[in-house]
Amino acid sequence: MKYSTWSQDAALAVLATLREEKGAVLMALQALQKEFGYVHKEDVTLVANFFNKSRADVHGVLTFYHDLLTEAPADNHISVCVAEACQAVGSRQLEKDVKAKFGKEVHDGYCFGNCALGPNAMVNGAIIGRASVEKIAKART
């Protein structure tokens, strides 16, 4: 997936689209990540100043949500579901095996709504039911 190169001006342009939103901190962080692939370290201050919030408030939102990344993503984004239904059919072992093979590309996921076909994984936005290391490797770009 191609992302824009981060710059302060580009980040402020993203924030400007949310100027009228109430409680826009989470939406702003999500929009910044959608544009740049992650939330740049300077974005915390930009969002705080833009929406008249404290840096601590913005940092709290950023660190609370597991899907918000604070460093540039790998070329592929792999999530392995670690919710209870998938754990019951081996997702924790799958997660260990996938992390051993693909490292930085792998993140925890929390229920993709495909419980009957667990364990589940998501590769670049596509859900893989009855996931295995082989299926995940095949789905990577």
mmCIF file of C-alpha atoms in Angstrom:
data_model
loop_
_atom_site.group_PDB
_atom_site.id
_atom_site.type_symbol
_atom_site.label_atom_id
_atom_site.label_comp_id
_atom_site.label_asym_id
_atom_site.label_seq_id
_atom_site.Cartn_x
_atom_site.Cartn_y
_atom_site.Cartn_z
ATOM 1 C CA MET A 1 0.000 0.000 0.000
ATOM 2 C CA LYS A 2 1.369 3.407 -0.930
ATOM 3 C CA TYR A 3 1.251 6.214 1.594
ATOM 4 C CA SER A 4 2.056 9.897 1.376
ATOM 5 C CA THR A 5 5.350 11.145 2.756
ATOM 6 C CA TRP A 6 4.828 12.822 6.122
ATOM 7 C CA SER A 7 5.329 16.555 6.459
ATOM 8 C CA GLN A 8 3.877 19.015 8.919
ATOM 9 C CA ASP A 9 1.991 20.850 6.168
ATOM 10 C CA ALA A 10 0.519 17.606 4.840
ATOM 11 C CA ALA A 11 -0.518 16.553 8.349
ATOM 12 C CA LEU A 12 -2.177 19.918 8.977
ATOM 13 C CA ALA A 13 -4.067 19.556 5.671
ATOM 14 C CA VAL A 14 -5.452 16.222 6.907
ATOM 15 C CA LEU A 15 -6.471 17.792 10.222
ATOM 16 C CA ALA A 16 -8.159 20.710 8.443
ATOM 17 C CA THR A 17 -10.719 18.292 6.997
ATOM 18 C CA LEU A 18 -11.848 17.509 10.572
ATOM 19 C CA ARG A 19 -11.981 21.053 11.925
ATOM 20 C CA GLU A 20 -15.744 21.015 12.617
ATOM 21 C CA GLU A 21 -15.898 17.529 14.149
ATOM 22 C CA LYS A 22 -16.568 17.183 17.861
ATOM 23 C CA GLY A 23 -14.288 14.819 19.750
ATOM 24 C CA ALA A 24 -12.146 14.428 16.666
ATOM 25 C CA VAL A 25 -8.922 13.218 18.311
ATOM 26 C CA LEU A 26 -9.439 9.551 17.417
ATOM 27 C CA MET A 27 -10.737 10.440 13.960
ATOM 28 C CA ALA A 28 -7.711 12.689 13.426
ATOM 29 C CA LEU A 29 -5.251 9.984 14.422
ATOM 30 C CA GLN A 30 -7.020 7.479 12.166
ATOM 31 C CA ALA A 31 -7.027 9.950 9.264
ATOM 32 C CA LEU A 32 -3.322 10.675 9.732
ATOM 33 C CA GLN A 33 -2.553 6.962 9.769
ATOM 34 C CA LYS A 34 -4.657 6.411 6.665
ATOM 35 C CA GLU A 35 -2.717 9.137 4.847
ATOM 36 C CA PHE A 36 0.821 8.352 6.046
ATOM 37 C CA GLY A 37 0.609 4.711 7.160
ATOM 38 C CA TYR A 38 1.292 5.571 10.790
ATOM 39 C CA VAL A 39 1.001 8.397 13.313
ATOM 40 C CA HIS A 40 4.229 10.414 13.219
ATOM 41 C CA LYS A 41 5.744 11.401 16.589
ATOM 42 C CA GLU A 42 5.063 15.096 15.879
ATOM 43 C CA ASP A 43 1.383 14.394 15.179
ATOM 44 C CA VAL A 44 0.611 14.206 18.903
ATOM 45 C CA THR A 45 1.534 17.865 19.329
ATOM 46 C CA LEU A 46 -0.171 18.880 16.066
ATOM 47 C CA VAL A 47 -3.446 17.162 17.012
ATOM 48 C CA ALA A 48 -3.317 18.532 20.566
ATOM 49 C CA ASN A 49 -2.797 22.108 19.350
ATOM 50 C CA PHE A 50 -5.298 21.807 16.498
ATOM 51 C CA PHE A 51 -8.143 20.559 18.721
ATOM 52 C CA ASN A 52 -7.112 22.438 21.890
ATOM 53 C CA LYS A 53 -6.415 19.237 23.839
ATOM 54 C CA SER A 54 -3.483 18.299 26.015
ATOM 55 C CA ARG A 55 -0.681 16.210 24.574
ATOM 56 C CA ALA A 56 -1.422 13.699 27.330
ATOM 57 C CA ASP A 57 -5.025 13.318 26.088
ATOM 58 C CA VAL A 58 -3.868 12.706 22.522
ATOM 59 C CA HIS A 59 -1.092 10.353 23.628
ATOM 60 C CA GLY A 60 -3.621 8.428 25.722
ATOM 61 C CA VAL A 61 -5.868 7.878 22.708
ATOM 62 C CA LEU A 62 -2.896 6.948 20.524
ATOM 63 C CA THR A 63 -1.600 4.322 22.928
ATOM 64 C CA PHE A 64 -5.035 2.928 23.861
ATOM 65 C CA TYR A 65 -5.974 1.778 20.355
ATOM 66 C CA HIS A 66 -3.849 -1.148 19.145
ATOM 67 C CA ASP A 67 -4.582 -0.422 15.486
ATOM 68 C CA LEU A 68 -2.821 2.949 15.620
ATOM 69 C CA LEU A 69 0.805 2.566 14.571
ATOM 70 C CA THR A 70 3.599 4.843 15.744
ATOM 71 C CA GLU A 71 6.193 3.758 13.214
ATOM 72 C CA ALA A 72 6.115 3.266 9.473
ATOM 73 C CA PRO A 73 4.464 -0.033 8.600
ATOM 74 C CA ALA A 74 6.092 -2.907 6.789
ATOM 75 C CA ASP A 75 5.103 -3.518 3.184
ATOM 76 C CA ASN A 76 2.549 -6.063 4.395
ATOM 77 C CA HIS A 77 0.241 -5.795 7.390
ATOM 78 C CA ILE A 78 -0.654 -9.107 8.981
ATOM 79 C CA SER A 79 -3.018 -9.434 11.946
ATOM 80 C CA VAL A 80 -3.732 -12.707 13.688
ATOM 81 C CA CYS A 81 -6.964 -12.784 15.669
ATOM 82 C CA VAL A 82 -6.319 -13.381 19.355
ATOM 83 C CA ALA A 83 -9.933 -13.176 20.536
ATOM 84 C CA GLU A 84 -11.289 -16.096 22.546
ATOM 85 C CA ALA A 85 -12.927 -18.073 19.719
ATOM 86 C CA CYS A 86 -9.741 -18.063 17.646
ATOM 87 C CA GLN A 87 -7.591 -18.827 20.680
ATOM 88 C CA ALA A 88 -9.722 -21.924 21.244
ATOM 89 C CA VAL A 89 -8.626 -23.248 17.844
ATOM 90 C CA GLY A 90 -4.933 -22.394 18.043
ATOM 91 C CA SER A 91 -4.460 -18.729 17.153
ATOM 92 C CA ARG A 92 -1.799 -18.092 19.819
ATOM 93 C CA GLN A 93 0.485 -20.753 18.321
ATOM 94 C CA LEU A 94 -0.290 -19.469 14.828
ATOM 95 C CA GLU A 95 0.598 -15.965 15.977
ATOM 96 C CA LYS A 96 3.973 -17.166 17.329
ATOM 97 C CA ASP A 97 4.745 -19.037 14.117
ATOM 98 C CA VAL A 98 3.734 -16.110 11.894
ATOM 99 C CA LYS A 99 5.733 -13.621 14.001
ATOM 100 C CA ALA A 100 8.764 -15.897 13.784
ATOM 101 C CA LYS A 101 8.498 -15.917 9.996
ATOM 102 C CA PHE A 102 7.342 -12.359 9.188
ATOM 103 C CA GLY A 103 8.389 -10.303 12.245
ATOM 104 C CA LYS A 104 7.494 -6.603 12.041
ATOM 105 C CA GLU A 105 4.603 -7.254 9.640
ATOM 106 C CA VAL A 106 2.574 -9.064 12.340
ATOM 107 C CA HIS A 107 0.201 -7.454 14.844
ATOM 108 C CA ASP A 108 -2.523 -8.719 17.160
ATOM 109 C CA GLY A 109 -6.030 -8.560 15.802
ATOM 110 C CA TYR A 110 -9.257 -8.648 17.767
ATOM 111 C CA CYS A 111 -12.171 -10.490 16.186
ATOM 112 C CA PHE A 112 -12.709 -10.182 12.470
ATOM 113 C CA GLY A 113 -16.260 -11.548 12.764
ATOM 114 C CA ASN A 114 -15.335 -14.828 11.093
ATOM 115 C CA CYS A 115 -15.324 -16.991 14.241
ATOM 116 C CA ALA A 116 -16.726 -20.131 12.616
ATOM 117 C CA LEU A 117 -13.625 -20.351 10.399
ATOM 118 C CA GLY A 118 -10.974 -19.717 13.047
ATOM 119 C CA PRO A 119 -8.187 -19.237 13.513
ATOM 120 C CA ASN A 120 -8.421 -16.088 11.442
ATOM 121 C CA ALA A 121 -5.841 -13.718 10.088
ATOM 122 C CA MET A 122 -5.999 -10.564 8.028
ATOM 123 C CA VAL A 123 -3.391 -9.784 5.393
ATOM 124 C CA ASN A 124 -3.476 -6.278 3.940
ATOM 125 C CA GLY A 125 -7.176 -5.992 4.762
ATOM 126 C CA ALA A 126 -8.250 -9.415 3.422
ATOM 127 C CA ILE A 127 -9.565 -11.951 5.943
ATOM 128 C CA ILE A 128 -8.178 -15.481 5.828
ATOM 129 C CA GLY A 129 -10.243 -18.175 7.537
ATOM 130 C CA ARG A 130 -8.696 -21.380 8.852
ATOM 131 C CA ALA A 131 -5.445 -19.471 8.605
ATOM 132 C CA SER A 132 -2.062 -21.148 8.453
ATOM 133 C CA VAL A 133 1.453 -19.834 7.953
ATOM 134 C CA GLU A 134 1.300 -21.117 4.370
ATOM 135 C CA LYS A 135 -2.008 -19.346 3.589
ATOM 136 C CA ILE A 136 -0.706 -16.120 5.117
ATOM 137 C CA ALA A 137 2.559 -16.342 3.138
ATOM 138 C CA LYS A 138 0.594 -16.842 -0.077
ATOM 139 C CA ALA A 139 -1.625 -13.792 0.628
ATOM 140 C CA ARG A 140 1.298 -11.375 1.136
ATOM 141 C CA THR A 141 2.114 -9.041 -1.763
#
